[in-house]
Amino acid sequence: MKSFVICLILILPAIVLGFDCKGNVDGVYDVGCKVFVQCINGAENVVECPVGLVFNKNTKLCDLPTRVPAPCGNVMDCSNKKDARYADLTKQCTSYYTCNGGIYFGHNFCPGGNVFNEKLQTCDWKYDTEPPCGTKTT
């Protein structure tokens, strides 16, 4: 579990660094189900939702998953899954969710029309990803 938390701490800045408030109007922008960015005068303020809460696009606040629309409101069953990221097939693989220690850690979204590649554990081009998420043939 400690290694997963450390991994999240290292990955989180990389995810958020991909979002730049310069050129965006002041407001709240979602980065994933657990994190959002507040833009104020071109500066980013990264907010991570507390454990048990997810970002609600409608209210622009952290909220209970039961009050949040899909995909962030979907609580996936991780009780029998290995520690990994999994493509969300209900969203045509444009998002993925993380399981660790049998616990669901939320959804994240793939940028720019990419899909989740379970083999590589990252978002990838559809043509470089094997079915059911992509079109790559072996």
mmCIF file with all atom_site columns, C-alpha atoms in Angstrom, residues 117 126-137:
data_model
loop_
_atom_site.group_PDB
_atom_site.id
_atom_site.type_symbol
_atom_site.label_atom_id
_atom_site.label_alt_id
_atom_site.label_comp_id
_atom_site.label_asym_id
_atom_site.label_entity_id
_atom_site.label_seq_id
_atom_site.pdbx_PDB_ins_code
_atom_site.Cartn_x
_atom_site.Cartn_y
_atom_site.Cartn_z
_atom_site.occupancy
_atom_site.B_iso_or_equiv
_atom_site.pdbx_formal_charge
_atom_site.auth_seq_id
_atom_site.auth_comp_id
_atom_site.auth_asym_id
_atom_site.auth_atom_id
_atom_site.pdbx_PDB_model_num
ATOM 1  C CA . ASN A 1 117 ? -4.034  0.072  -22.857 1.00 0.00 ? 117 ASN A CA 1
ATOM 2  C CA . LYS A 1 126 ? -6.330  3.106  -30.437 1.00 0.00 ? 126 LYS A CA 1
ATOM 3  C CA . TYR A 1 127 ? -4.223  1.616  -33.257 1.00 0.00 ? 127 TYR A CA 1
ATOM 4  C CA . ASP A 1 128 ? -1.480  0.669  -30.740 1.00 0.00 ? 128 ASP A CA 1
ATOM 5  C CA . THR A 1 129 ? -3.903  -0.976 -28.291 1.00 0.00 ? 129 THR A CA 1
ATOM 6  C CA . GLU A 1 130 ? -5.195  -4.530 -28.578 1.00 0.00 ? 130 GLU A CA 1
ATOM 7  C CA . PRO A 1 131 ? -8.951  -5.280 -28.492 1.00 0.00 ? 131 PRO A CA 1
ATOM 8  C CA . PRO A 1 132 ? -11.361 -4.832 -26.862 1.00 0.00 ? 132 PRO A CA 1
ATOM 9  C CA . CYS A 1 133 ? -10.158 -1.231 -26.428 1.00 0.00 ? 133 CYS A CA 1
ATOM 10 C CA . GLY A 1 134 ? -8.144  -0.818 -29.600 1.00 0.00 ? 134 GLY A CA 1
ATOM 11 C CA . THR A 1 135 ? -7.674  -2.077 -33.125 1.00 0.00 ? 135 THR A CA 1
ATOM 12 C CA . LYS A 1 136 ? -4.098  -3.414 -32.990 1.00 0.00 ? 136 LYS A CA 1
ATOM 13 C CA . THR A 1 137 ? -3.683  -6.945 -34.300 1.00 0.00 ? 137 THR A CA 1
#
